[in-house]
Amino acid sequence: MKVIVNRTELEIFRGAKVADAIRMYFVHHKKALPKTLPKVEDRYGNTVAPDGALSEGSRLIIKKNNQ
Amino acid sequence: MKKQNSTTLRKRIGRLLLLGLIVSGCGIAPAHAQKDAARTIEILAVNDMHAAIDNFPRFGFMVDSLRAIYPDLLLISGGDNQTGNPVNDQYPEKGLPMIELMNAMKFDLSAIGNHEFDSKPEGLANNLKKAGFEFICANIKTKDAGKYPIKPYKSFKMANGLNITFVSLLDLNDGGIPDSHPDNVKEFTFNDPYKTAGEYLFLKDKSDVLVFLNHMGFENDVKLTGQLPAGKVDLIIGGHSHTKVDKEQIHNGILITQAERKLKYATLIKLTVQPNGKIEKSMQLLTVGNKGKERADIREMVNKYNDAPSLKEKIATATDDFKSYEEVGFLMIDALRASTGTDIALINPGGVRIDHLAKGAVTVMDVYSMDPFGNEIVVFKLSGREIKALLTQAYKFDEYLPIYPSGMRSLYLLDENNEVKDIILFTEKGMPLDMSKKYSVSMNGYMASVYKYEHEDPGTGLFRVAADSMIEYLKELQTIPSYRFEKRVELIR
């Protein structure tokens, strides 16, 4: 399924969770995986937990540490 | 002076009468007499509790405190009560601790979440039977309604005369089933939740308030609001995406709430029906957690579950000591391959958390020590060439440690800088692995998301936790062979 993290569209396995998509995003951009996952919001500004379910077209926004 | 006293007395009596009228309007008068006044329904909603039983004593105290203020408070779950704590998940009657705790808390209603099916058909039936509250889901069908008494909706008549109806919808993945292992849902059929929603809008004509109690994820709930006619649905209590909705989210006039997961929060919702039928909606996200005053009887129950012997009981016997990450890893990966029935299974070195396992009894807790991550299993169709690409990428990503395989062997040819020059793959019998052939390959969700290599199949999650599969495997295996001389990976410089 396709999900969008920040502005990057990622093809990820069906059943992936928020944490899976965030990890894939870091790898995709050749960034080191953070020890703790950053705060993540959905497109409506709600915080989502790392183990939250995703569906086709889900959009996530990684917040900077101080946000 | 006497006249002044008499006037004052009359005023006092008048005030008392007025107060009496106000009080009677607030709950003593019969319902039909209240239709001219605003009336409120209070709901405390949680979702995705995922067997967070350790937060129940605190939650119990909170609910009791709120019931002292709102005696007619409805306590509602948005589903996924199950899965996420071995104390509950490995209980002899799988999932029963959560059901018993929800009974003790006097839950009024629960949605069916995808993880309710994790208890497997017999376990789900048992949980439904033992629940003192109803489970609802409108887009599920079963031929055995006696075994699975799941209704599409549930109405409540409140003490103030208001009628409130809850309809529930469950998200389906592109396989047409909820996010659960297909074996767990084989006794059910599922209908499209968006189409199903329209079939139940008639309930608004019979109720003052119509609520969708969904397990669809927040974004899908928003999508649903866009397909509903205005004024039919008043509230969506959601779940599944573990979304923390801490400010009012109103879409197409419908308030959507969700309280993240694992009883960290609960949402207090107030729906005030005005005499003209207009409904004012408000919500407040309350912190639950596990700190603060507790309900003593719930604490006693939770302590009993946590002390249950089932986690410490022997599930298999190791015939030899395990003395390295590699040996433990081979056992784990053989379990994964056997439980998934895939051609090949792979595990990353970081996925094995202990490097020893003593000869003798192996317990459930030993398995959770090996794999404490709660990672779910993902299956891919990969060619030999794609497997090789995965292993090559993983070697560097995992700081120059190889992947542990089951169903194949690997020979790493390294240069003087420890970089991979080539990896040669073999079948278990020592024949070269076919680079063009597609193999079914299982791995954990972490591996499925962090290795960047060319592959056609994006993978399919099995919605089954790897550690739980291993427990089942070991229970069947009973006698664990020695892995002391097992060699599946060779590195040559």
Coordinates of C-alpha atoms in Angstrom, one line a residue:
Chain A
M1 CA 0.0 0.0 0.0
K2 CA 1.0 3.6 -0.5
V3 CA 1.4 6.0 2.3
I4 CA 2.8 9.5 2.4
V5 CA 5.4 10.6 5.0
N6 CA 6.0 14.3 4.9
R7 CA 6.1 14.7 1.1
T8 CA 7.5 11.3 0.3
E9 CA 5.2 8.6 -1.1
L10 CA 6.3 5.2 0.1
E11 CA 5.2 1.7 -1.0
I12 CA 5.0 -0.3 2.1
F13 CA 3.7 -3.7 3.1
R14 CA 0.0 -4.2 3.8
G15 CA -0.6 -4.0 7.5
A16 CA 2.3 -1.7 8.2
K17 CA 2.1 0.5 11.3
V18 CA 3.1 4.2 11.8
A19 CA 6.5 3.1 13.1
D20 CA 7.2 1.0 10.0
A21 CA 6.4 3.9 7.7
I22 CA 8.6 6.3 9.7
R23 CA 11.5 3.9 9.7
M24 CA 11.1 3.4 5.9
Y25 CA 11.1 7.1 5.5
F26 CA 14.4 7.5 7.3
V27 CA 16.0 4.7 5.3
H28 CA 14.6 6.1 2.0
H29 CA 16.3 9.4 2.7
K30 CA 19.5 7.7 3.9
K31 CA 19.1 9.1 7.4
A32 CA 20.1 7.2 10.5
L33 CA 17.2 5.7 12.4
P34 CA 16.4 7.7 15.5
K35 CA 16.6 5.7 18.8
T36 CA 13.2 6.9 19.7
L37 CA 10.6 7.6 17.1
P38 CA 9.8 11.3 16.6
K39 CA 6.4 12.7 17.3
V40 CA 4.2 12.0 14.3
E41 CA 0.9 13.7 13.3
D42 CA -1.8 12.9 10.8
R43 CA -3.0 15.3 8.1
Y44 CA -5.5 16.8 10.6
G45 CA -2.9 17.7 13.2
N46 CA -3.6 14.8 15.6
T47 CA -0.8 12.9 17.2
V48 CA -0.6 9.3 16.2
A49 CA 1.0 6.5 18.2
P50 CA 3.8 4.4 16.6
D51 CA 1.7 1.3 16.6
G52 CA -1.3 3.0 15.0
A53 CA -2.7 1.3 11.9
L54 CA -2.3 2.8 8.5
S55 CA -4.5 2.4 5.4
E56 CA -4.0 3.2 1.7
G57 CA -3.2 6.8 1.3
S58 CA -2.6 7.6 4.9
R59 CA -0.5 10.7 5.4
L60 CA 1.9 11.3 8.2
I61 CA 3.9 14.3 9.2
I62 CA 7.1 14.0 11.3
K63 CA 7.3 16.8 13.8
K64 CA 10.6 18.2 14.8
N65 CA 11.7 17.5 18.4
N66 CA 10.7 20.9 19.7
Q67 CA 7.3 20.9 18.1
Chain B
M1 CA -41.1 45.3 61.0
K2 CA -43.6 42.4 61.1
K3 CA -44.6 43.3 57.5
Q4 CA -41.0 43.3 56.4
N5 CA -40.5 39.8 58.0
S6 CA -43.6 38.5 56.3
T7 CA -42.3 39.8 52.9
T8 CA -38.9 38.2 53.5
L9 CA -40.5 34.9 54.4
R10 CA -42.6 34.9 51.2
K11 CA -39.5 35.7 49.2
R12 CA -37.7 32.8 50.8
I13 CA -40.6 30.4 50.1
G14 CA -40.8 31.7 46.6
R15 CA -37.1 31.0 46.1
L16 CA -37.5 27.5 47.6
L17 CA -40.3 26.8 45.2
L18 CA -38.2 28.0 42.3
L19 CA -35.3 25.9 43.4
G20 CA -37.7 22.9 43.7
L21 CA -38.8 23.5 40.1
I22 CA -35.3 23.7 38.9
V23 CA -34.3 20.5 40.7
S24 CA -37.4 18.7 39.3
G25 CA -36.4 19.9 35.9
C26 CA -33.0 18.3 36.4
G27 CA -34.0 14.8 36.9
I28 CA -36.9 14.1 39.2
A29 CA -39.8 14.9 36.8
P30 CA -40.8 12.2 34.3
A31 CA -39.1 12.1 30.9
H32 CA -42.1 13.5 29.0
A33 CA -42.1 16.6 31.2
Q34 CA -38.5 17.2 30.2
K35 CA -38.8 17.6 26.5
D36 CA -39.0 21.3 26.9
A37 CA -35.6 21.4 28.6
A38 CA -32.1 20.7 27.3
R39 CA -31.0 17.2 28.1
T40 CA -27.5 15.8 28.1
I41 CA -26.0 12.4 27.5
E42 CA -22.5 11.8 28.9
I43 CA -20.2 9.1 27.3
L44 CA -16.8 8.0 28.4
A45 CA -15.1 6.4 25.4
V46 CA -11.9 4.5 25.1
N47 CA -10.5 2.5 22.2
D48 CA -7.6 0.2 21.4
M49 CA -7.0 -0.7 25.1
H50 CA -4.9 -3.6 23.9
A51 CA -5.0 -5.5 27.1
A52 CA -3.4 -2.6 29.1
I53 CA -4.7 -4.2 32.3
D54 CA -2.3 -2.4 34.5
N55 CA -4.1 0.9 33.9
F56 CA -7.5 -0.5 34.9
P57 CA -7.2 0.2 38.7
R58 CA -6.7 3.9 37.9
F59 CA -9.3 3.8 35.2
G60 CA -11.8 2.2 37.6
F61 CA -11.3 5.1 40.1
M62 CA -11.8 7.6 37.3
V63 CA -15.0 6.0 36.1
D64 CA -16.4 5.7 39.6
S65 CA -15.7 9.4 40.1
L66 CA -17.4 10.4 36.9
R67 CA -20.4 8.2 37.6
A68 CA -20.8 10.1 40.9
I69 CA -21.2 13.2 38.8
Y70 CA -23.0 11.6 35.9
P71 CA -25.0 8.6 37.2
D72 CA -26.2 7.8 33.6
L73 CA -22.7 7.8 32.1
L74 CA -22.2 5.4 29.2
L75 CA -18.9 3.6 29.2
I76 CA -18.0 2.6 25.6
S77 CA -15.1 0.9 23.9
G78 CA -14.1 1.5 20.3
G79 CA -12.7 -2.0 19.9
D80 CA -9.3 -3.7 20.0
N81 CA -9.7 -4.5 23.7
Q82 CA -7.4 -7.5 23.1
T83 CA -3.8 -8.2 22.2
G84 CA -0.7 -6.4 23.5
N85 CA 0.0 -8.0 26.9
P86 CA 1.1 -11.7 27.4
V87 CA -0.7 -11.8 30.8
N88 CA -4.0 -11.4 28.9
D89 CA -3.0 -12.9 25.5
Q90 CA -1.5 -16.1 26.9
Y91 CA -4.2 -16.6 29.6
P92 CA -5.6 -20.1 29.5
E93 CA -8.9 -18.6 28.3
K94 CA -7.3 -16.3 25.8
G95 CA -8.4 -12.7 26.4
L96 CA -10.6 -13.4 29.4
P97 CA -8.8 -11.0 31.8
M98 CA -9.9 -8.1 29.7
I99 CA -13.4 -9.3 29.5
E100 CA -13.6 -9.8 33.2
L101 CA -12.1 -6.4 33.9
M102 CA -14.5 -4.7 31.5
N103 CA -17.4 -6.6 33.2
A104 CA -16.2 -5.3 36.6
M105 CA -16.1 -1.8 35.3
K106 CA -19.6 -2.2 33.9
F107 CA -18.9 -1.3 30.3
D108 CA -22.0 -0.7 28.4
L109 CA -20.9 -1.5 24.9
S110 CA -17.9 -2.4 22.7
A111 CA -17.2 -2.3 19.0
I112 CA -15.5 -5.3 17.4
G113 CA -12.0 -4.4 16.5
N114 CA -9.7 -6.4 14.3
H115 CA -7.8 -7.7 17.3
E116 CA -10.9 -9.1 18.9
F117 CA -10.4 -11.9 16.3
D118 CA -6.9 -12.7 17.7
S119 CA -8.5 -14.9 20.3
K120 CA -9.3 -17.2 17.4
P121 CA -12.9 -18.3 16.7
E122 CA -13.4 -20.4 19.8
G123 CA -11.7 -17.7 22.0
L124 CA -13.8 -15.0 20.4
A125 CA -17.0 -17.0 21.0
N126 CA -16.0 -17.5 24.6
N127 CA -15.2 -13.8 25.2
L128 CA -18.5 -12.8 23.6
K129 CA -20.3 -15.3 25.8
K130 CA -18.6 -14.1 29.0
A131 CA -18.9 -10.4 28.3
G132 CA -21.5 -8.6 30.5
F133 CA -22.0 -6.1 27.7
E134 CA -22.7 -6.3 24.0
F135 CA -20.4 -6.2 21.1
I136 CA -21.7 -4.6 17.9
C137 CA -20.5 -4.5 14.3
A138 CA -22.8 -3.8 11.3
N139 CA -20.6 -5.0 8.4
I140 CA -19.9 -8.5 9.7
K141 CA -22.0 -11.5 9.0
T142 CA -21.9 -15.0 10.4
K143 CA -24.0 -18.1 9.9
D144 CA -23.7 -18.9 13.6
A145 CA -25.3 -16.0 15.4
G146 CA -25.8 -18.2 18.5
K147 CA -22.0 -18.6 18.8
Y148 CA -21.2 -15.1 17.8
P149 CA -24.0 -12.8 19.2
I150 CA -22.8 -9.7 17.4
K151 CA -25.6 -7.2 16.7
P152 CA -25.2 -4.3 14.1
Y153 CA -26.4 -1.7 16.6
K154 CA -27.5 -1.0 20.1
S155 CA -29.9 1.5 21.5
F156 CA -30.1 2.9 25.0
K157 CA -33.0 4.7 26.7
M158 CA -31.5 7.2 29.1
A159 CA -33.1 8.2 32.4
N160 CA -33.8 11.6 31.0
G161 CA -35.8 10.1 28.3
L162 CA -33.3 10.5 25.4
N163 CA -32.7 7.6 23.0
I164 CA -29.2 7.1 21.8
T165 CA -28.2 4.5 19.2
F166 CA -24.8 3.2 18.4
V167 CA -23.9 1.6 15.0
S168 CA -20.5 0.1 14.5
L169 CA -18.3 -0.3 11.4
L170 CA -15.1 -2.2 11.1
D171 CA -12.3 -1.4 8.6
L172 CA -11.4 -3.9 5.9
N173 CA -8.1 -4.2 4.2
D174 CA -7.8 -4.7 0.4
G175 CA -8.1 -8.4 1.1
G176 CA -11.7 -7.7 2.1
I177 CA -11.2 -8.8 5.7
P178 CA -10.2 -6.9 8.9
D179 CA -6.5 -6.7 9.8
S180 CA -6.3 -10.2 11.3
H181 CA -5.0 -13.5 10.2
P182 CA -7.4 -15.0 7.6
D183 CA -7.7 -18.2 9.7
N184 CA -9.1 -16.1 12.5
V185 CA -12.0 -14.6 10.5
K186 CA -12.9 -17.6 8.3
E187 CA -16.3 -18.0 10.0
F188 CA -17.4 -14.5 9.0
T189 CA -18.1 -12.5 5.9
F190 CA -17.6 -8.8 5.8
N191 CA -19.4 -6.0 3.9
D192 CA -18.1 -2.7 2.7
P193 CA -18.3 -0.4 5.8
Y194 CA -19.1 2.7 3.7
K195 CA -22.0 1.1 2.0
T196 CA -23.2 -0.5 5.2
A197 CA -23.2 3.0 6.9
G198 CA -26.0 4.1 4.6
E199 CA -28.2 1.1 5.6
Y200 CA -28.4 2.2 9.2
L201 CA -29.2 6.0 8.8
F202 CA -32.9 5.2 9.3
L203 CA -32.0 4.8 13.0
K204 CA -31.7 8.5 13.3
D205 CA -35.5 8.7 12.8
K206 CA -36.0 6.5 15.9
S207 CA -33.3 8.0 18.1
D208 CA -32.5 11.4 19.5
V209 CA -28.8 10.8 18.9
L210 CA -27.1 8.5 16.4
V211 CA -23.5 7.5 17.0
F212 CA -21.1 5.5 14.9
L213 CA -18.8 3.4 17.1
N214 CA -16.2 2.6 14.5
H215 CA -13.0 0.7 14.3
M216 CA -11.9 2.3 11.0
G217 CA -9.0 4.7 11.8
F218 CA -9.4 8.5 12.0
E219 CA -8.7 9.2 8.3
N220 CA -11.3 6.7 7.3
D221 CA -13.8 8.2 9.8
V222 CA -13.3 11.6 8.1
K223 CA -13.8 9.9 4.7
L224 CA -17.0 8.4 6.0
T225 CA -18.3 11.8 7.2
G226 CA -17.9 13.1 3.6
Q227 CA -20.3 10.4 2.4
L228 CA -23.0 10.9 5.0
P229 CA -26.0 13.2 4.5
A230 CA -25.9 16.2 6.9
G231 CA -27.7 15.9 10.2
K232 CA -28.0 12.1 10.3
V233 CA -25.0 11.1 12.4
D234 CA -24.0 13.2 15.4
L235 CA -20.8 11.6 16.6
I236 CA -18.2 9.1 15.6
I237 CA -16.2 7.4 18.4
G238 CA -13.3 5.9 16.6
G239 CA -10.3 3.5 17.0
H240 CA -7.7 1.5 15.0
S241 CA -5.3 4.3 14.1
H242 CA -4.3 5.1 17.7
T243 CA -5.0 8.7 17.1
K244 CA -4.9 11.2 20.0
V245 CA -7.7 13.5 19.4
D246 CA -7.3 16.2 22.0
K247 CA -9.2 19.0 20.3
E248 CA -12.6 19.0 18.7
Q249 CA -12.6 17.5 15.2
I250 CA -15.8 18.3 13.5
H251 CA -16.2 17.1 9.9
N252 CA -19.5 17.6 8.0
G253 CA -21.1 18.5 11.3
I254 CA -20.0 15.2 12.9
L255 CA -17.8 15.2 16.0
I256 CA -15.0 12.5 15.7
T257 CA -13.2 11.4 18.8
Q258 CA -10.4 8.8 19.5
A259 CA -8.3 8.4 22.6
E260 CA -5.0 7.0 21.3
R261 CA -4.5 3.5 22.9
K262 CA -3.6 1.4 25.9
L263 CA -5.8 3.4 28.3
K264 CA -3.4 6.3 28.3
Y265 CA -6.5 8.5 27.7
A266 CA -10.3 8.4 27.7
T267 CA -12.6 10.9 26.0
L268 CA -15.5 12.4 28.0
I269 CA -18.2 13.4 25.5
K270 CA -21.3 15.5 26.2
L271 CA -24.2 15.6 23.8
T272 CA -26.8 18.1 24.8
V273 CA -30.1 17.8 23.0
Q274 CA -32.0 21.1 22.9
P275 CA -35.8 21.2 22.9
N276 CA -35.7 22.0 19.2
G277 CA -33.7 18.8 18.5
K278 CA -30.4 20.6 17.9
I279 CA -27.5 18.8 19.5
E280 CA -24.6 20.6 21.1
K281 CA -21.4 18.4 21.2
S282 CA -18.3 18.7 23.3
M283 CA -15.4 16.5 24.2
Q284 CA -12.5 16.5 26.6
L285 CA -9.5 14.1 26.5
L286 CA -8.8 12.9 30.0
T287 CA -5.5 11.4 31.0
V288 CA -5.8 7.9 32.5
G289 CA -2.4 6.3 32.8
N290 CA -1.5 4.3 35.9
K291 CA -0.7 6.9 38.5
G292 CA -3.0 8.2 41.2
K293 CA -5.9 6.8 43.2
E294 CA -7.1 3.4 42.3
R295 CA -10.1 1.2 42.6
A296 CA -9.1 -1.4 45.2
D297 CA -11.2 -4.4 43.8
I298 CA -9.8 -3.8 40.3
R299 CA -6.3 -3.7 41.6
E300 CA -6.9 -7.0 43.3
M301 CA -8.1 -8.5 40.0
V302 CA -5.1 -7.2 38.1
N303 CA -2.6 -8.5 40.6
K304 CA -4.3 -11.9 40.4
Y305 CA -3.9 -11.9 36.6
N306 CA -0.3 -10.7 36.8
D307 CA 0.5 -13.5 39.2
A308 CA -1.1 -16.2 37.1
P309 CA 1.2 -19.2 36.7
S310 CA 0.5 -19.7 32.9
L311 CA 3.4 -17.5 31.9
K312 CA 5.9 -19.5 34.0
E313 CA 4.6 -22.9 33.0
K314 CA 6.7 -25.2 30.7
I315 CA 5.6 -25.1 27.1
A316 CA 8.5 -27.2 25.7
T317 CA 11.8 -28.8 26.8
A318 CA 15.2 -27.8 25.4
T319 CA 17.4 -30.9 25.0
D320 CA 20.6 -28.8 25.1
D321 CA 21.9 -25.4 26.2
F322 CA 21.8 -22.6 23.7
K323 CA 25.0 -20.6 24.0
S324 CA 24.9 -17.9 21.3
Y325 CA 22.7 -15.4 19.6
E326 CA 23.1 -17.5 16.5
E327 CA 21.7 -20.7 18.1
V328 CA 18.8 -18.8 19.7
G329 CA 18.2 -17.1 16.3
F330 CA 18.0 -20.4 14.4
L331 CA 15.4 -21.7 16.9
M332 CA 13.4 -18.5 16.5
I333 CA 13.6 -18.5 12.7
D334 CA 12.7 -22.2 12.4
A335 CA 9.6 -21.4 14.5
L336 CA 8.7 -18.5 12.2
R337 CA 9.1 -20.6 9.1
A338 CA 7.1 -23.5 10.5
S339 CA 4.3 -21.3 11.8
T340 CA 3.9 -19.4 8.5
G341 CA 4.5 -22.3 6.1
T342 CA 6.9 -20.2 4.0
D343 CA 9.8 -21.5 2.0
I344 CA 12.3 -19.4 3.8
A345 CA 12.3 -17.3 7.0
L346 CA 14.8 -14.6 7.9
I347 CA 15.6 -12.8 11.1
N348 CA 17.9 -9.8 11.7
P349 CA 20.6 -10.2 14.4
G350 CA 19.1 -7.4 16.4
G351 CA 15.8 -9.3 16.5
V352 CA 17.4 -11.9 18.8
R353 CA 17.6 -10.4 22.3
I354 CA 19.2 -13.2 24.3
D355 CA 22.3 -15.3 23.7
H356 CA 21.6 -18.2 26.0
L357 CA 18.8 -20.5 26.8
A358 CA 19.3 -23.2 29.5
K359 CA 18.6 -26.9 28.8
G360 CA 15.3 -27.9 30.3
A361 CA 12.0 -26.2 30.6
V362 CA 11.2 -23.3 28.2
T363 CA 8.4 -21.0 29.3
V364 CA 6.3 -18.3 27.7
M365 CA 8.4 -15.7 29.4
D366 CA 11.5 -17.2 27.8
V367 CA 9.9 -16.6 24.4
Y368 CA 9.1 -13.0 25.2
S369 CA 12.7 -12.6 26.4
M370 CA 14.0 -13.8 23.0
D371 CA 11.6 -11.5 21.1
P372 CA 10.2 -8.7 23.3
F373 CA 9.4 -6.3 20.4
G374 CA 5.8 -7.4 19.6
N375 CA 6.8 -7.3 15.9
E376 CA 4.2 -8.7 13.5
I377 CA 5.1 -11.1 10.7
V378 CA 5.3 -10.0 7.1
V379 CA 5.4 -12.3 4.1
F380 CA 6.9 -11.5 0.7
K381 CA 7.3 -13.3 -2.6
L382 CA 11.0 -12.8 -3.4
S383 CA 13.2 -14.2 -6.1
G384 CA 16.6 -15.7 -5.2
R385 CA 18.1 -12.5 -6.6
E386 CA 15.9 -10.3 -4.4
I387 CA 16.8 -12.4 -1.3
K388 CA 20.5 -11.9 -2.2
A389 CA 19.9 -8.1 -2.5
L390 CA 18.2 -8.1 0.9
L391 CA 21.0 -9.9 2.6
T392 CA 23.6 -7.7 1.0
Q393 CA 21.9 -4.5 2.1
A394 CA 21.1 -5.9 5.6
Y395 CA 24.8 -6.9 6.2
K396 CA 25.9 -3.3 6.1
F397 CA 22.7 -1.9 7.8
D398 CA 23.1 -4.3 10.7
E399 CA 26.7 -3.2 11.3
Y400 CA 28.3 -6.2 9.5
L401 CA 26.3 -8.9 11.0
P402 CA 24.6 -11.5 8.8
I403 CA 20.9 -12.4 8.7
Y404 CA 19.9 -15.8 10.3
P405 CA 18.0 -17.9 7.8
S406 CA 15.7 -20.9 7.9
G407 CA 15.1 -22.9 4.7
M408 CA 18.4 -21.9 3.1
R409 CA 22.1 -21.3 3.8
S410 CA 24.4 -18.5 2.9
L411 CA 28.0 -17.9 2.2
Y412 CA 29.3 -14.3 2.5
L413 CA 32.4 -13.5 0.6
L414 CA 34.0 -10.4 2.1
D415 CA 36.8 -8.1 1.2
E416 CA 39.5 -6.8 3.5
N417 CA 37.2 -3.9 4.6
N418 CA 34.6 -6.4 5.6
E419 CA 32.4 -5.3 2.7
V420 CA 30.3 -7.9 0.8
K421 CA 31.9 -8.9 -2.5
D422 CA 29.3 -11.6 -3.0
I423 CA 26.8 -13.7 -1.2
I424 CA 26.1 -17.3 -2.4
L425 CA 22.8 -18.8 -1.4
F426 CA 22.1 -22.5 -1.1
T427 CA 19.1 -24.6 -0.4
E428 CA 19.0 -26.6 2.8
K429 CA 20.4 -29.5 0.8
G430 CA 23.3 -27.5 -0.4
M431 CA 22.1 -26.9 -3.9
P432 CA 22.4 -23.3 -5.4
L433 CA 19.3 -21.3 -4.7
D434 CA 17.4 -20.5 -8.0
M435 CA 18.0 -16.7 -8.6
S436 CA 14.9 -16.4 -10.8
K437 CA 12.5 -18.5 -8.8
K438 CA 10.0 -16.8 -6.4
Y439 CA 10.1 -18.0 -2.8
S440 CA 7.7 -17.2 0.0
V441 CA 9.8 -15.5 2.6
S442 CA 8.6 -14.5 6.1
M443 CA 10.3 -11.9 8.4
N444 CA 9.4 -9.4 11.1
G445 CA 7.9 -6.0 10.4
Y446 CA 11.1 -4.2 11.4
M447 CA 13.0 -6.0 8.6
A448 CA 10.2 -5.3 6.2
S449 CA 10.6 -1.6 6.7
V450 CA 14.3 -0.9 7.1
Y451 CA 16.1 -2.8 4.3
K452 CA 16.1 -0.9 1.1
Y453 CA 16.6 -3.3 -1.8
E454 CA 14.9 -3.9 -5.1
H455 CA 11.9 -6.1 -4.9
E456 CA 8.6 -6.3 -6.7
D457 CA 6.3 -7.5 -3.9
P458 CA 5.7 -4.8 -1.2
G459 CA 4.7 -7.6 1.2
T460 CA 1.7 -8.6 3.2
G461 CA 1.4 -8.4 7.0
L462 CA -0.1 -11.5 8.7
F463 CA -1.3 -9.5 11.7
R464 CA 0.3 -12.1 13.9
V465 CA 2.9 -11.3 16.5
A466 CA 6.1 -13.3 15.9
A467 CA 6.5 -14.2 19.6
D468 CA 3.0 -15.6 19.8
S469 CA 3.6 -17.8 16.7
M470 CA 6.8 -19.1 18.4
I471 CA 4.8 -20.0 21.5
E472 CA 2.4 -22.0 19.4
Y473 CA 5.2 -23.7 17.6
L474 CA 7.0 -24.7 20.8
K475 CA 3.8 -26.0 22.3
E476 CA 3.4 -28.3 19.3
L477 CA 7.1 -29.2 19.1
Q478 CA 7.4 -30.1 22.8
T479 CA 11.1 -31.2 22.4
I480 CA 13.5 -28.7 21.1
P481 CA 16.5 -30.2 19.4
S482 CA 20.1 -29.1 19.9
Y483 CA 21.4 -26.3 17.6
R484 CA 24.9 -26.6 18.9
F485 CA 26.5 -27.7 15.6
E486 CA 24.0 -25.9 13.3
K487 CA 25.8 -23.9 10.6
R488 CA 23.8 -22.0 8.1
V489 CA 25.9 -18.9 7.6
E490 CA 29.5 -18.7 6.7
L491 CA 31.7 -15.7 6.3
I492 CA 34.9 -15.8 4.3
R493 CA 37.5 -13.0 4.0

